[in-house]
PDB file of C-alpha atoms and ligand atoms in Angstrom:
ATOM      1  CA  MET A   1      -0.062   0.186  -0.052  1.00 53.00           C
ATOM      2  CA  GLY A   2       2.878   2.274   0.804  1.00 67.00           C
ATOM      3  CA  GLY A   3       2.863   5.669   3.030  1.00 86.00           C
ATOM      4  CA  VAL A   4       1.152   8.974   2.376  1.00 92.00           C
ATOM      5  CA  ARG A   5       0.845  10.749  -0.853  1.00 95.00           C
ATOM      6  CA  LEU A   6       1.027  14.464  -0.212  1.00 97.00           C
ATOM      7  CA  VAL A   7       1.333  17.474  -2.453  1.00 98.00           C
ATOM      8  CA  LEU A   8       2.198  20.608  -0.257  1.00 98.00           C
ATOM      9  CA  PHE A   9       0.954  23.756  -1.753  1.00 97.00           C
ATOM     10  CA  GLY A  10       0.953  27.544  -0.979  1.00 97.00           C
ATOM     11  CA  ALA A  11       2.796  30.493  -1.581  1.00 97.00           C
ATOM     12  CA  PRO A  12       6.694  31.190  -1.428  1.00 95.00           C
ATOM     13  CA  GLY A  13       7.595  31.812   2.305  1.00 93.00           C
ATOM     14  CA  VAL A  14       4.308  29.953   3.474  1.00 95.00           C
ATOM     15  CA  GLY A  15       6.705  27.591   5.050  1.00 92.00           C
ATOM     16  CA  LYS A  16       6.166  24.509   2.975  1.00 95.00           C
ATOM     17  CA  GLY A  17      10.008  23.133   3.416  1.00 92.00           C
ATOM     18  CA  THR A  18       9.755  23.211   7.546  1.00 91.00           C
ATOM     19  CA  LEU A  19       6.880  22.029   7.277  1.00 96.00           C
ATOM     20  CA  ALA A  20       7.834  18.674   4.468  1.00 96.00           C
ATOM     21  CA  GLU A  21      10.786  17.900   6.821  1.00 94.00           C
ATOM     22  CA  MET A  22       8.061  17.848   9.791  1.00 95.00           C
ATOM     23  CA  ILE A  23       5.977  15.672   8.001  1.00 96.00           C
ATOM     24  CA  LYS A  24       8.828  13.469   6.499  1.00 95.00           C
ATOM     25  CA  SER A  25       9.775  12.482  10.139  1.00 94.00           C
ATOM     26  CA  GLU A  26       6.246  11.692  11.408  1.00 93.00           C
ATOM     27  CA  TYR A  27       5.234   9.376   8.164  1.00 92.00           C
ATOM     28  CA  LYS A  28       8.365   8.478   7.318  1.00 92.00           C
ATOM     29  CA  VAL A  29       8.038   8.900   3.412  1.00 93.00           C
ATOM     30  CA  PRO A  30      10.763  11.305   0.963  1.00 93.00           C
ATOM     31  CA  HIS A  31      10.676  14.894   0.969  1.00 93.00           C
ATOM     32  CA  ILE A  32      10.686  15.676  -3.003  1.00 95.00           C
ATOM     33  CA  SER A  33      11.177  19.439  -3.216  1.00 95.00           C
ATOM     34  CA  THR A  34      11.751  20.805  -6.693  1.00 96.00           C
ATOM     35  CA  GLY A  35      13.472  23.917  -5.514  1.00 94.00           C
ATOM     36  CA  ASP A  36      16.482  22.176  -3.639  1.00 91.00           C
ATOM     37  CA  MET A  37      16.655  19.477  -6.870  1.00 93.00           C
ATOM     38  CA  PHE A  38      17.222  22.764  -8.887  1.00 95.00           C
ATOM     39  CA  ARG A  39      19.579  24.295  -6.282  1.00 91.00           C
ATOM     40  CA  GLU A  40      21.419  21.304  -6.298  1.00 90.00           C
ATOM     41  CA  LEU A  41      21.466  20.989 -10.466  1.00 92.00           C
ATOM     42  CA  VAL A  42      22.854  25.082 -10.514  1.00 92.00           C
ATOM     43  CA  LYS A  43      25.629  23.696  -8.010  1.00 89.00           C
ATOM     44  CA  GLU A  44      26.726  21.210 -10.557  1.00 89.00           C
ATOM     45  CA  ARG A  45      27.883  23.948 -13.074  1.00 85.00           C
ATOM     46  CA  THR A  46      26.442  22.448 -16.192  1.00 92.00           C
ATOM     47  CA  GLU A  47      24.733  23.839 -19.178  1.00 93.00           C
ATOM     48  CA  ALA A  48      21.285  22.637 -17.469  1.00 91.00           C
ATOM     49  CA  GLY A  49      22.469  24.339 -14.226  1.00 94.00           C
ATOM     50  CA  ARG A  50      22.992  27.697 -16.002  1.00 95.00           C
ATOM     51  CA  ILE A  51      19.766  27.552 -17.647  1.00 95.00           C
ATOM     52  CA  VAL A  52      17.953  26.827 -14.304  1.00 96.00           C
ATOM     53  CA  SER A  53      19.701  29.669 -12.730  1.00 95.00           C
ATOM     54  CA  GLU A  54      18.465  31.885 -14.896  1.00 96.00           C
ATOM     55  CA  TYR A  55      15.103  31.442 -13.907  1.00 97.00           C
ATOM     56  CA  MET A  56      15.254  30.945 -10.502  1.00 96.00           C
ATOM     57  CA  ASN A  57      17.580  33.926  -9.899  1.00 94.00           C
ATOM     58  CA  GLU A  58      14.515  36.403 -11.760  1.00 95.00           C
ATOM     59  CA  GLY A  59      11.798  34.578  -9.380  1.00 95.00           C
ATOM     60  CA  LYS A  60      10.317  33.210 -12.658  1.00 97.00           C
ATOM     61  CA  LEU A  61       8.941  29.297 -13.076  1.00 98.00           C
ATOM     62  CA  VAL A  62      11.315  27.261 -14.449  1.00 97.00           C
ATOM     63  CA  PRO A  63       9.627  25.606 -17.911  1.00 97.00           C
ATOM     64  CA  ASP A  64       7.386  23.013 -17.541  1.00 97.00           C
ATOM     65  CA  ASP A  65       9.280  20.779 -19.637  1.00 96.00           C
ATOM     66  CA  ILE A  66      12.456  21.097 -17.558  1.00 95.00           C
ATOM     67  CA  VAL A  67      10.381  20.833 -14.294  1.00 96.00           C
ATOM     68  CA  ILE A  68       8.380  17.528 -15.504  1.00 96.00           C
ATOM     69  CA  GLY A  69      11.519  15.707 -16.763  1.00 93.00           C
ATOM     70  CA  VAL A  70      13.408  16.195 -13.332  1.00 92.00           C
ATOM     71  CA  LEU A  71      10.636  15.181 -11.476  1.00 93.00           C
ATOM     72  CA  ARG A  72       9.887  12.373 -13.321  1.00 90.00           C
ATOM     73  CA  ASP A  73      14.072  11.191 -12.511  1.00 87.00           C
ATOM     74  CA  ASN A  74      13.126  11.976  -9.325  1.00 85.00           C
ATOM     75  CA  MET A  75       9.984   9.941  -8.265  1.00 84.00           C
ATOM     76  CA  LYS A  76      11.017   6.284  -9.206  1.00 79.00           C
ATOM     77  CA  ASP A  77       9.750   4.748  -6.086  1.00 72.00           C
ATOM     78  CA  ASP A  78       6.672   6.942  -5.244  1.00 74.00           C
ATOM     79  CA  GLU A  79       4.589   4.012  -4.868  1.00 74.00           C
ATOM     80  CA  LYS A  80       6.377   3.986  -1.282  1.00 81.00           C
ATOM     81  CA  GLY A  81       4.980   7.559  -0.502  1.00 92.00           C
ATOM     82  CA  PHE A  82       6.337  11.119  -0.730  1.00 95.00           C
ATOM     83  CA  ILE A  83       5.794  14.562   0.296  1.00 96.00           C
ATOM     84  CA  LEU A  84       5.656  16.855  -2.846  1.00 97.00           C
ATOM     85  CA  ASP A  85       6.686  20.370  -2.012  1.00 97.00           C
ATOM     86  CA  GLY A  86       7.120  23.191  -4.640  1.00 96.00           C
ATOM     87  CA  PHE A  87       4.941  20.831  -7.493  1.00 97.00           C
ATOM     88  CA  PRO A  88       3.046  21.137  -9.368  1.00 98.00           C
ATOM     89  CA  ARG A  89       3.051  24.791  -9.809  1.00 98.00           C
ATOM     90  CA  THR A  90       1.276  25.290 -12.916  1.00 98.00           C
ATOM     91  CA  ARG A  91      -1.649  23.465 -14.944  1.00 97.00           C
ATOM     92  CA  LYS A  92       0.261  21.360 -17.004  1.00 98.00           C
ATOM     93  CA  GLN A  93       2.912  20.376 -14.024  1.00 98.00           C
ATOM     94  CA  ALA A  94      -0.779  19.158 -12.365  1.00 98.00           C
ATOM     95  CA  GLU A  95      -1.925  17.226 -14.978  1.00 97.00           C
ATOM     96  CA  ALA A  96       1.745  15.520 -15.906  1.00 97.00           C
ATOM     97  CA  LEU A  97       1.781  14.333 -12.042  1.00 96.00           C
ATOM     98  CA  GLN A  98      -1.761  13.202 -12.636  1.00 96.00           C
ATOM     99  CA  SER A  99      -0.751  11.237 -15.433  1.00 94.00           C
ATOM    100  CA  MET A 100       1.998   9.907 -14.145  1.00 93.00           C
ATOM    101  CA  LEU A 101       0.267   8.409 -10.855  1.00 93.00           C
ATOM    102  CA  ASP A 102      -2.772   7.253 -13.160  1.00 93.00           C
ATOM    103  CA  GLY A 103       0.117   5.291 -15.032  1.00 91.00           C
ATOM    104  CA  LYS A 104       1.490   3.359 -11.461  1.00 89.00           C
ATOM    105  CA  ARG A 105      -2.632   3.226 -10.365  1.00 90.00           C
ATOM    106  CA  ILE A 106      -1.885   5.324  -7.140  1.00 91.00           C
ATOM    107  CA  SER A 107      -3.561   8.561  -6.363  1.00 93.00           C
ATOM    108  CA  LEU A 108      -2.848  11.454  -4.248  1.00 95.00           C
ATOM    109  CA  ASP A 109      -3.907  11.583  -0.440  1.00 95.00           C
ATOM    110  CA  ALA A 110      -4.344  15.175   0.338  1.00 97.00           C
ATOM    111  CA  VAL A 111      -3.016  18.552  -1.185  1.00 98.00           C
ATOM    112  CA  ILE A 112      -2.513  20.875   1.926  1.00 98.00           C
ATOM    113  CA  ASN A 113      -2.741  24.426   0.890  1.00 98.00           C
ATOM    114  CA  PHE A 114      -0.741  26.356   3.422  1.00 98.00           C
ATOM    115  CA  GLU A 115      -2.252  29.800   3.940  1.00 97.00           C
ATOM    116  CA  ALA A 116      -0.743  32.881   5.475  1.00 96.00           C
ATOM    117  CA  PRO A 117      -0.918  37.073   4.474  1.00 95.00           C
ATOM    118  CA  ALA A 118       1.028  38.688   2.675  1.00 90.00           C
ATOM    119  CA  GLU A 119       3.294  40.354   5.160  1.00 90.00           C
ATOM    120  CA  VAL A 120       3.894  37.098   6.798  1.00 93.00           C
ATOM    121  CA  LEU A 121       5.264  35.636   3.704  1.00 94.00           C
ATOM    122  CA  ALA A 122       7.550  38.703   2.968  1.00 90.00           C
ATOM    123  CA  GLU A 123       9.109  38.848   6.823  1.00 90.00           C
ATOM    124  CA  ARG A 124       9.571  34.986   5.950  1.00 92.00           C
ATOM    125  CA  LEU A 125      11.647  35.170   3.090  1.00 93.00           C
ATOM    126  CA  SER A 126      13.679  38.347   4.270  1.00 90.00           C
ATOM    127  CA  GLY A 127      15.003  36.492   7.416  1.00 92.00           C
ATOM    128  CA  ARG A 128      15.389  33.069   5.936  1.00 93.00           C
ATOM    129  CA  ARG A 129      18.346  31.409   6.086  1.00 95.00           C
ATOM    130  CA  GLN A 130      19.317  27.976   4.435  1.00 93.00           C
ATOM    131  CA  CYS A 131      22.220  25.349   5.060  1.00 95.00           C
ATOM    132  CA  ARG A 132      24.493  25.233   2.414  1.00 91.00           C
ATOM    133  CA  ASP A 133      25.301  21.444   2.935  1.00 91.00           C
ATOM    134  CA  CYS A 134      22.124  19.623   4.631  1.00 91.00           C
ATOM    135  CA  ARG A 135      19.764  22.342   3.383  1.00 88.00           C
ATOM    136  CA  ALA A 136      17.913  22.687   6.804  1.00 91.00           C
ATOM    137  CA  ILE A 137      15.939  25.979   6.986  1.00 91.00           C
ATOM    138  CA  TYR A 138      16.380  28.916   9.657  1.00 94.00           C
ATOM    139  CA  HIS A 139      15.080  32.436  10.325  1.00 94.00           C
ATOM    140  CA  ILE A 140      17.362  34.589  11.811  1.00 94.00           C
ATOM    141  CA  LYS A 141      14.204  36.055  14.321  1.00 93.00           C
ATOM    142  CA  ASN A 142      11.827  32.968  14.480  1.00 89.00           C
ATOM    143  CA  MET A 143      13.768  30.247  13.979  1.00 92.00           C
ATOM    144  CA  PRO A 144      17.728  31.332  14.899  1.00 96.00           C
ATOM    145  CA  PRO A 145      20.566  28.809  14.941  1.00 97.00           C
ATOM    146  CA  LYS A 146      22.172  28.222  18.121  1.00 97.00           C
ATOM    147  CA  LYS A 147      25.228  29.850  16.726  1.00 97.00           C
ATOM    148  CA  SER A 148      24.823  32.762  14.449  1.00 95.00           C
ATOM    149  CA  GLY A 149      25.385  31.641  10.623  1.00 96.00           C
ATOM    150  CA  ILE A 150      25.995  28.012  11.153  1.00 97.00           C
ATOM    151  CA  CYS A 151      23.876  24.762  10.965  1.00 98.00           C
ATOM    152  CA  ASP A 152      22.721  23.185  14.471  1.00 97.00           C
ATOM    153  CA  ILE A 153      22.213  19.776  12.662  1.00 96.00           C
ATOM    154  CA  CYS A 154      25.722  19.574  10.144  1.00 97.00           C
ATOM    155  CA  GLY A 155      27.592  22.682  11.377  1.00 97.00           C
ATOM    156  CA  GLY A 156      27.433  23.669   7.404  1.00 97.00           C
ATOM    157  CA  GLU A 157      27.144  27.220   6.446  1.00 97.00           C
ATOM    158  CA  LEU A 158      23.833  29.159   6.304  1.00 97.00           C
ATOM    159  CA  TYR A 159      23.430  31.343   3.731  1.00 95.00           C
ATOM    160  CA  GLN A 160      20.618  33.645   1.849  1.00 93.00           C
ATOM    161  CA  ARG A 161      19.283  32.237  -1.194  1.00 90.00           C
ATOM    162  CA  ASP A 162      20.000  34.774  -4.006  1.00 89.00           C
ATOM    163  CA  ASP A 163      15.910  34.882  -4.962  1.00 91.00           C
ATOM    164  CA  ASP A 164      15.257  35.868  -0.759  1.00 93.00           C
ATOM    165  CA  ARG A 165      16.150  39.649  -1.979  1.00 89.00           C
ATOM    166  CA  ARG A 166      13.285  41.926  -1.916  1.00 88.00           C
ATOM    167  CA  GLU A 167      13.119  42.733  -5.800  1.00 90.00           C
ATOM    168  CA  VAL A 168      12.957  39.036  -6.438  1.00 93.00           C
ATOM    169  CA  VAL A 169      10.354  38.097  -3.712  1.00 92.00           C
ATOM    170  CA  VAL A 170       7.965  40.801  -5.282  1.00 92.00           C
ATOM    171  CA  VAL A 171       8.507  38.606  -8.636  1.00 94.00           C
ATOM    172  CA  ARG A 172       7.882  35.113  -7.067  1.00 94.00           C
ATOM    173  CA  LEU A 173       4.775  36.414  -4.971  1.00 94.00           C
ATOM    174  CA  LYS A 174       3.447  37.810  -8.382  1.00 95.00           C
ATOM    175  CA  VAL A 175       4.201  34.516 -10.376  1.00 96.00           C
ATOM    176  CA  TYR A 176       2.501  32.525  -7.590  1.00 96.00           C
ATOM    177  CA  GLU A 177      -0.779  34.525  -8.177  1.00 96.00           C
ATOM    178  CA  GLU A 178      -0.684  34.293 -11.852  1.00 97.00           C
ATOM    179  CA  GLU A 179       0.513  30.965 -12.439  1.00 97.00           C
ATOM    180  CA  THR A 180      -0.188  28.980  -9.445  1.00 97.00           C
ATOM    181  CA  ALA A 181      -3.114  29.749  -7.289  1.00 96.00           C
ATOM    182  CA  GLU A 182      -5.667  28.731  -9.971  1.00 97.00           C
ATOM    183  CA  LEU A 183      -4.195  24.846  -9.033  1.00 98.00           C
ATOM    184  CA  ILE A 184      -6.391  25.608  -5.213  1.00 98.00           C
ATOM    185  CA  ASP A 185      -9.573  25.347  -7.595  1.00 98.00           C
ATOM    186  CA  TYR A 186      -8.155  22.584  -9.645  1.00 98.00           C
ATOM    187  CA  TYR A 187      -7.774  20.404  -6.283  1.00 98.00           C
ATOM    188  CA  ARG A 188     -10.718  21.611  -4.640  1.00 97.00           C
ATOM    189  CA  ARG A 189     -12.836  20.352  -7.482  1.00 97.00           C
ATOM    190  CA  LYS A 190     -10.929  16.916  -7.065  1.00 97.00           C
ATOM    191  CA  ASP A 191     -11.900  16.912  -3.438  1.00 96.00           C
ATOM    192  CA  LEU A 192      -8.216  16.705  -2.549  1.00 97.00           C
ATOM    193  CA  LEU A 193      -7.610  20.003  -0.725  1.00 97.00           C
ATOM    194  CA  LYS A 194      -7.212  20.688   3.010  1.00 97.00           C
ATOM    195  CA  SER A 195      -6.434  24.153   3.781  1.00 97.00           C
ATOM    196  CA  VAL A 196      -4.387  25.187   6.764  1.00 97.00           C
ATOM    197  CA  ASP A 197      -3.383  28.028   8.539  1.00 97.00           C
ATOM    198  CA  ALA A 198       0.185  28.740   8.477  1.00 97.00           C
ATOM    199  CA  SER A 199       0.942  32.137  10.188  1.00 96.00           C
ATOM    200  CA  ASN A 200       1.429  30.449  13.509  1.00 94.00           C
ATOM    201  CA  ASP A 201       4.442  28.591  14.139  1.00 92.00           C
ATOM    202  CA  PRO A 202       5.496  25.492  12.711  1.00 93.00           C
ATOM    203  CA  GLU A 203       4.370  23.004  15.573  1.00 96.00           C
ATOM    204  CA  THR A 204       1.151  24.725  15.900  1.00 97.00           C
ATOM    205  CA  THR A 205       1.087  24.403  11.515  1.00 97.00           C
ATOM    206  CA  PHE A 206       2.196  21.198  12.165  1.00 97.00           C
ATOM    207  CA  LYS A 207      -0.906  19.902  14.963  1.00 97.00           C
ATOM    208  CA  GLU A 208      -3.265  21.852  12.220  1.00 96.00           C
ATOM    209  CA  VAL A 209      -1.698  19.438   9.414  1.00 96.00           C
ATOM    210  CA  LYS A 210      -2.086  16.131  11.124  1.00 95.00           C
ATOM    211  CA  THR A 211      -5.785  17.351  12.025  1.00 94.00           C
ATOM    212  CA  ALA A 212      -6.687  17.980   8.542  1.00 94.00           C
ATOM    213  CA  LEU A 213      -5.245  14.680   7.413  1.00 92.00           C
ATOM    214  CA  ILE A 214      -7.345  12.507   9.869  1.00 89.00           C
ATOM    215  CA  GLY A 215      -9.523  11.874   7.492  1.00 80.00           C
ATOM    216  CA  SER A 216      -7.686  11.380   4.330  1.00 83.00           C
ATOM    217  CA  LEU A 217      -5.129   8.981   5.872  1.00 77.00           C
ATOM    218  CA  ARG A 218      -7.815   6.706   7.252  1.00 49.00           C
ATOM    219  CA  VAL A 219      -9.297   6.303   3.796  1.00 47.00           C
ATOM    220  CA  ALA A 220      -5.647   5.855   2.290  1.00 46.00           C
ATOM    221  CA  GLY A 221      -5.236   3.261   4.910  1.00 46.00           C
ATOM    222  CA  ASN A 222      -8.139   0.806   3.817  1.00 42.00           C
ATOM    223  CA  SER A 223      -8.086  -0.437   0.303  1.00 41.00           C
ATOM    224  CA  ASN A 224     -11.284   1.397   0.122  1.00 39.00           C
ATOM    225  CA  SER A 225     -13.964  -0.881  -1.303  1.00 35.00           C
ATOM    226  CA  ASP A 226     -16.823   1.500  -2.378  1.00 35.00           C
ATOM    227  CA  GLY A 227     -14.774   4.098  -4.322  1.00 33.00           C
TER     228      GLY A 227
HETATM  229  P1  ADP B   1       9.421  28.856  -3.141  1.00 50.64           P
HETATM  230  O1  ADP B   1       8.353  28.095  -2.590  1.00 50.64           O
HETATM  231  O2  ADP B   1       9.884  29.162  -1.496  1.00 50.64           O
HETATM  232  O3  ADP B   1       9.264  29.904  -4.082  1.00 50.64           O
HETATM  233  P2  ADP B   1      11.535  26.865  -3.991  1.00 50.64           P
HETATM  234  O4  ADP B   1      12.354  26.388  -3.312  1.00 50.64           O
HETATM  235  O5  ADP B   1      10.175  25.914  -4.026  1.00 50.64           O
HETATM  236  O6  ADP B   1      10.673  28.274  -3.007  1.00 50.64           O
HETATM  237  O7  ADP B   1      11.722  27.536  -5.516  1.00 50.64           O
HETATM  238  C1  ADP B   1      12.817  28.250  -5.773  1.00 50.64           C
HETATM  239  C2  ADP B   1      12.550  28.491  -7.307  1.00 50.64           C
HETATM  240  O8  ADP B   1      13.071  27.134  -8.280  1.00 50.64           O
HETATM  241  C3  ADP B   1      10.925  29.112  -8.086  1.00 50.64           C
HETATM  242  O9  ADP B   1      11.146  30.293  -8.129  1.00 50.64           O
HETATM  243  C4  ADP B   1      11.072  28.387  -9.175  1.00 50.64           C
HETATM  244  O10 ADP B   1      11.953  29.313 -10.273  1.00 50.64           O
HETATM  245  C5  ADP B   1      11.937  27.249  -9.568  1.00 50.64           C
HETATM  246  N1  ADP B   1      10.933  25.953  -9.191  1.00 50.64           N
HETATM  247  C6  ADP B   1      10.717  25.470  -8.179  1.00 50.64           C
HETATM  248  N2  ADP B   1       9.437  24.148  -8.372  1.00 50.64           N
HETATM  249  C7  ADP B   1       9.106  24.531  -9.420  1.00 50.64           C
HETATM  250  C8  ADP B   1       8.223  24.189 -10.505  1.00 50.64           C
HETATM  251  N3  ADP B   1       7.390  23.106  -9.771  1.00 50.64           N
HETATM  252  N4  ADP B   1       8.138  24.649 -11.263  1.00 50.64           N
HETATM  253  C9  ADP B   1       8.642  25.792 -11.691  1.00 50.64           C
HETATM  254  N5  ADP B   1       9.964  26.476 -11.474  1.00 50.64           N
HETATM  255  C10 ADP B   1       9.871  25.689 -10.089  1.00 50.64           C
END
């Protein structure tokens, strides 16, 4: 049957990456972040990495064909469960995901839609720091590391992502509204959408996630006969 199959959805800065790690510890399934995959690709300094970095640094979406190809390569074991973070971000990506899952005769358990006001998003993005090595996420005010600039988990260096600069953040929030937000309706119509208030601290949001998932996971755990 496999573990949970979730999509984490929401605007940049809403906390998908942080919550994905908490959900991963609880449900023991892989965290698949397209943003992290692309940051790794950029590090490799290949032609593909150079193309991707141009889109990311401007806050624009990487073209669907590239995203879907990269995702396919990273979802070979998806029967075992997964947490998708940052994918899908367009209608075309959502349809590609659906056909990948249909091909394996599996389905999503839920799409968690994290919601927070715009000013909270902007504040979180501007204070965010990430570990260069293990990719753990911190916030200079809300979740500071024990030692400034150093990752608590692996001792790696913390840095500010290029796309967390204010002028790029503005573009990313706009791109989310124009290209991604329509998926809320798409998943609502499929009866998969669970909206969660993400304006509080991560532990509070995580409790809300678990509450939101109760019904979905019970169904996922049964080999549902009447559906
Ligand atoms: P956030 O959700 O905070 O914007 P991510 O790490 O998920 O951060 O994404 C960073 C950047 O990576 C995006 O601005 C975009 O350029 C690229 N990216 C990530 N996922 C996708 C995707 N599914 N489709 C297109 N571009 C993506």
